[in-house]
Amino acid sequence: DAGVIQSPRHEVTEMGQEVTLRCKPISGHNSLFWYRQTMMRGLELLIYFNNNVPIDDSGMPEDRFSAKMPNASFSTLKIQPSEPRDSAVYFCASSLIGPGETQYFGPGTRLLVL
Amino acid sequence: EDKVVQSPLSLVVHEGDTVTLNCSYEVTNFRSLLWYKQEKKAPTFLFMLTSSGIEKKSGRLSSILDKKELFSILNITATQTGDSAIYLCAVENSGGSYIPTFGRGTSLIVHP
């Protein structure tokens, strides 16, 4: 199994540009999570999908952030327009919901907004 | 709101030392506590704890949960430089969403 796949691994962009981060969860997992990690705030949950449906997006910072999961094998996190304070590492994780199951994290996308 | 506090924030030790990392939590309807190790990239799963007083062990790492006092500890004995990482603690509530709340982590540096 290839694990959770994220792309790109690194992105440097200018303020105001649109950023799209991509995630392919582990095959068979029914839940997908987007996290943001910074030195100041640690690991924060942004949004959680179950069976492709957004369940909890209370962690999404503001309207500039949006996430979609059009099918069980693909999700995107979009920031439009991007701002320097969005600079962080964005992780995608997937899991099979149930007792004893845990999340598996992707390698992350390191985003720098200038 | 669920809350996880880890201490210390950072720790620097020498190889061979034993370290204890702390995690205290407040959560409505506790389901499980998770420990992760994060090196340069993504967090990797270490332990899931659901019952008080039962030690989970993996090599030199062990962890135990106290549901009465609402904390967990992660012990690493005979530390090695490869143990250098950020150790994250997270708790899940049993409200049905299985969404973990993460602490800020403890940064461990092991010097040779």
Coordinates of C-alpha atoms in Angstrom, one line a residue:
Chain A
D1 CA 0.0 0.0 0.0
A2 CA 1.4 3.4 -1.0
G3 CA 0.0 5.1 2.0
V4 CA -1.6 8.6 1.9
I5 CA -0.3 10.6 -1.0
Q6 CA -0.2 14.3 -1.1
S7 CA 0.9 16.8 -3.8
P8 CA 2.7 19.0 -4.2
R9 CA 5.2 18.4 -1.5
H10 CA 6.4 22.0 -1.5
E11 CA 4.8 25.1 -2.8
V12 CA 6.0 28.7 -2.8
T13 CA 3.5 31.3 -4.1
E14 CA 2.8 34.9 -3.9
M15 CA 0.1 36.5 -1.8
G16 CA -3.2 36.7 -3.6
Q17 CA -2.6 33.5 -5.7
E18 CA -4.8 30.5 -5.6
V19 CA -3.3 27.4 -4.0
T20 CA -4.7 23.9 -4.4
L21 CA -3.4 21.0 -2.3
R22 CA -4.3 17.4 -3.3
C23 CA -4.7 14.2 -1.3
K24 CA -5.2 10.6 -2.2
P25 CA -6.3 8.6 0.9
I26 CA -5.4 4.9 1.5
S27 CA -7.7 2.7 -0.5
G28 CA -10.6 1.4 1.5
H29 CA -10.5 4.2 4.2
N30 CA -13.8 5.9 4.6
S31 CA -12.6 9.1 6.4
L32 CA -10.3 11.8 5.4
F33 CA -8.9 14.7 7.5
W34 CA -7.1 17.9 6.5
Y35 CA -4.8 19.4 9.2
R36 CA -2.6 22.5 9.3
Q37 CA 0.6 22.6 11.4
T38 CA 2.5 25.7 12.5
M39 CA 5.0 26.3 15.2
M40 CA 2.6 28.7 16.9
R41 CA -0.5 26.7 16.9
G42 CA 0.6 23.1 16.5
L43 CA -1.5 20.6 14.6
E44 CA -5.0 21.9 13.9
L45 CA -7.9 20.0 12.3
L46 CA -9.4 22.0 9.4
I47 CA -12.1 19.7 8.0
Y48 CA -13.2 16.0 8.2
F49 CA -15.0 14.0 5.5
N50 CA -16.7 10.7 6.1
N51 CA -17.8 8.7 3.0
N52 CA -16.9 11.8 0.9
V53 CA -19.3 14.0 2.9
P54 CA -17.9 17.0 4.9
I55 CA -18.9 16.3 8.5
D56 CA -17.1 19.0 10.4
D57 CA -15.5 22.0 8.9
S58 CA -15.5 24.2 12.0
G59 CA -11.7 24.3 11.8
M60 CA -11.6 26.0 8.4
P61 CA -10.2 29.4 9.2
E62 CA -12.3 31.5 6.9
D63 CA -14.1 31.7 3.6
R64 CA -10.8 31.7 1.7
F65 CA -10.4 28.0 2.5
S66 CA -12.5 25.4 0.8
A67 CA -12.3 21.6 0.6
K68 CA -13.9 19.0 -1.7
M69 CA -13.9 15.3 -1.9
P70 CA -15.5 14.4 -5.2
N71 CA -14.9 10.6 -4.7
A72 CA -13.4 8.2 -2.3
S73 CA -9.9 8.4 -3.7
F74 CA -9.3 12.2 -4.0
S75 CA -9.7 15.4 -2.0
T76 CA -8.5 18.9 -2.5
L77 CA -8.0 21.8 -0.2
K78 CA -8.0 25.2 -1.9
I79 CA -6.9 28.6 -0.6
Q80 CA -8.1 31.6 -2.6
P81 CA -6.7 34.2 -2.2
S82 CA -3.7 33.0 -0.3
E83 CA -2.1 35.2 2.4
P84 CA 1.4 35.0 4.2
R85 CA -0.3 33.8 7.4
D86 CA -1.4 30.7 5.5
S87 CA 2.2 29.5 5.4
A88 CA 2.3 26.1 7.2
V89 CA 2.5 22.4 6.6
Y90 CA -0.8 20.9 5.5
F91 CA -1.3 17.3 6.3
C92 CA -4.0 14.9 4.9
A93 CA -4.8 11.8 6.9
S94 CA -7.2 8.9 6.3
S95 CA -8.7 6.2 8.5
L96 CA -11.2 3.5 8.6
I97 CA -13.7 4.6 11.2
G98 CA -14.2 2.2 14.0
P99 CA -12.9 1.1 17.4
G100 CA -9.2 0.6 17.5
E101 CA -8.6 2.3 14.1
T102 CA -6.2 5.1 13.8
Q103 CA -5.3 7.8 11.3
Y104 CA -2.5 7.5 8.8
F105 CA -0.9 10.7 7.8
G106 CA 0.4 11.8 4.4
P107 CA 3.9 13.4 4.0
G108 CA 2.4 16.9 4.1
T109 CA 2.6 19.9 1.8
R110 CA 4.9 22.7 2.9
L111 CA 3.3 25.9 1.8
L112 CA 5.1 29.3 1.8
V113 CA 3.1 32.4 0.8
L114 CA 5.3 35.4 0.2
Chain B
E1 CA -14.2 22.2 24.0
D2 CA -11.7 19.3 24.2
K3 CA -8.2 20.2 25.3
V4 CA -4.9 18.5 25.3
V5 CA -1.8 19.9 27.1
Q6 CA 1.6 18.3 26.7
S7 CA 4.7 19.0 28.8
P8 CA 7.5 19.7 28.6
L9 CA 7.4 21.7 25.3
S10 CA 10.9 20.6 24.6
L11 CA 13.5 18.3 26.1
V12 CA 17.2 17.8 25.4
V13 CA 19.0 14.7 26.7
H14 CA 22.0 12.5 26.1
E15 CA 21.9 9.1 24.6
G16 CA 21.1 6.5 27.2
D17 CA 18.9 8.8 29.3
T18 CA 15.3 7.9 30.2
V19 CA 12.6 10.4 29.4
T20 CA 9.0 10.8 30.4
L21 CA 6.6 12.9 28.4
N22 CA 3.4 14.1 29.8
C23 CA -0.1 14.6 28.3
S24 CA -3.1 15.9 30.3
Y25 CA -6.5 16.3 28.7
E26 CA -10.0 17.5 29.1
V27 CA -12.6 15.8 26.9
T28 CA -16.3 15.1 26.9
N29 CA -17.0 11.4 26.6
F30 CA -13.4 10.1 26.3
R31 CA -12.9 7.3 23.8
S32 CA -9.1 7.0 23.4
L33 CA -5.8 8.7 23.7
L34 CA -3.2 8.4 21.0
W35 CA 0.5 9.0 20.8
Y36 CA 2.3 9.9 17.6
K37 CA 6.0 10.4 16.7
Q38 CA 6.7 13.1 14.2
E39 CA 10.2 13.2 12.7
K40 CA 10.9 15.4 9.7
K41 CA 7.6 14.6 8.0
A42 CA 4.3 13.2 8.9
P43 CA 3.2 11.9 12.3
T44 CA 3.4 8.1 12.7
F45 CA 1.2 6.2 15.1
L46 CA 2.7 4.8 18.3
F47 CA 0.0 3.8 20.7
M48 CA -3.7 3.9 21.3
L49 CA -4.8 3.8 25.0
T50 CA -8.4 3.2 26.0
S51 CA -8.2 1.7 29.5
S52 CA -6.6 3.0 32.7
G53 CA -3.6 1.3 34.2
I54 CA -2.7 -1.0 31.3
E55 CA 0.7 -0.3 29.9
K56 CA 1.3 -0.5 26.2
K57 CA 4.9 -1.3 25.2
S58 CA 6.9 -1.3 22.0
G59 CA 10.6 -1.9 22.4
R60 CA 12.0 1.0 24.5
L61 CA 8.8 2.9 24.4
S62 CA 5.9 2.5 26.8
S63 CA 2.8 4.4 27.7
I64 CA 0.1 4.3 30.3
L65 CA -3.2 6.1 30.8
D66 CA -4.9 7.3 34.0
K67 CA -8.5 8.1 33.3
K68 CA -9.2 9.2 36.8
E69 CA -6.5 11.9 36.8
L70 CA -6.9 12.6 33.1
F71 CA -3.3 12.1 31.9
S72 CA -1.0 9.8 30.1
I73 CA 2.8 9.4 30.1
L74 CA 5.1 8.2 27.3
N75 CA 8.4 6.7 28.6
I76 CA 11.4 6.2 26.5
T77 CA 14.3 4.2 28.1
A78 CA 17.9 4.2 26.9
T79 CA 17.2 7.0 24.4
Q80 CA 19.0 7.0 21.0
T81 CA 19.6 9.8 18.6
G82 CA 16.9 8.3 16.4
D83 CA 14.4 9.0 19.1
S84 CA 14.8 12.7 18.3
A85 CA 11.4 13.9 17.2
I86 CA 8.2 15.7 18.2
Y87 CA 5.9 13.5 20.2
L88 CA 2.2 14.3 19.8
C89 CA -0.6 13.3 22.1
A90 CA -4.2 13.4 20.9
V91 CA -7.6 12.4 22.4
E92 CA -10.7 11.2 20.7
N93 CA -14.2 11.7 22.1
S94 CA -16.9 9.1 21.6
G95 CA -19.4 11.5 20.2
G96 CA -19.4 9.6 17.0
S97 CA -17.1 11.8 14.9
Y98 CA -13.8 10.2 15.9
I99 CA -12.1 13.5 15.4
P100 CA -8.9 13.7 17.5
T101 CA -7.8 16.8 19.3
F102 CA -4.0 17.2 19.3
G103 CA -1.7 18.7 21.8
R104 CA 1.2 21.0 20.8
G105 CA 3.7 18.3 21.1
T106 CA 7.0 17.7 23.0
S107 CA 10.1 18.3 21.0
L108 CA 12.8 15.7 22.1
I109 CA 16.4 16.1 21.1
V110 CA 18.8 13.3 21.9
H111 CA 22.5 14.2 21.7
P112 CA 25.1 11.5 21.1

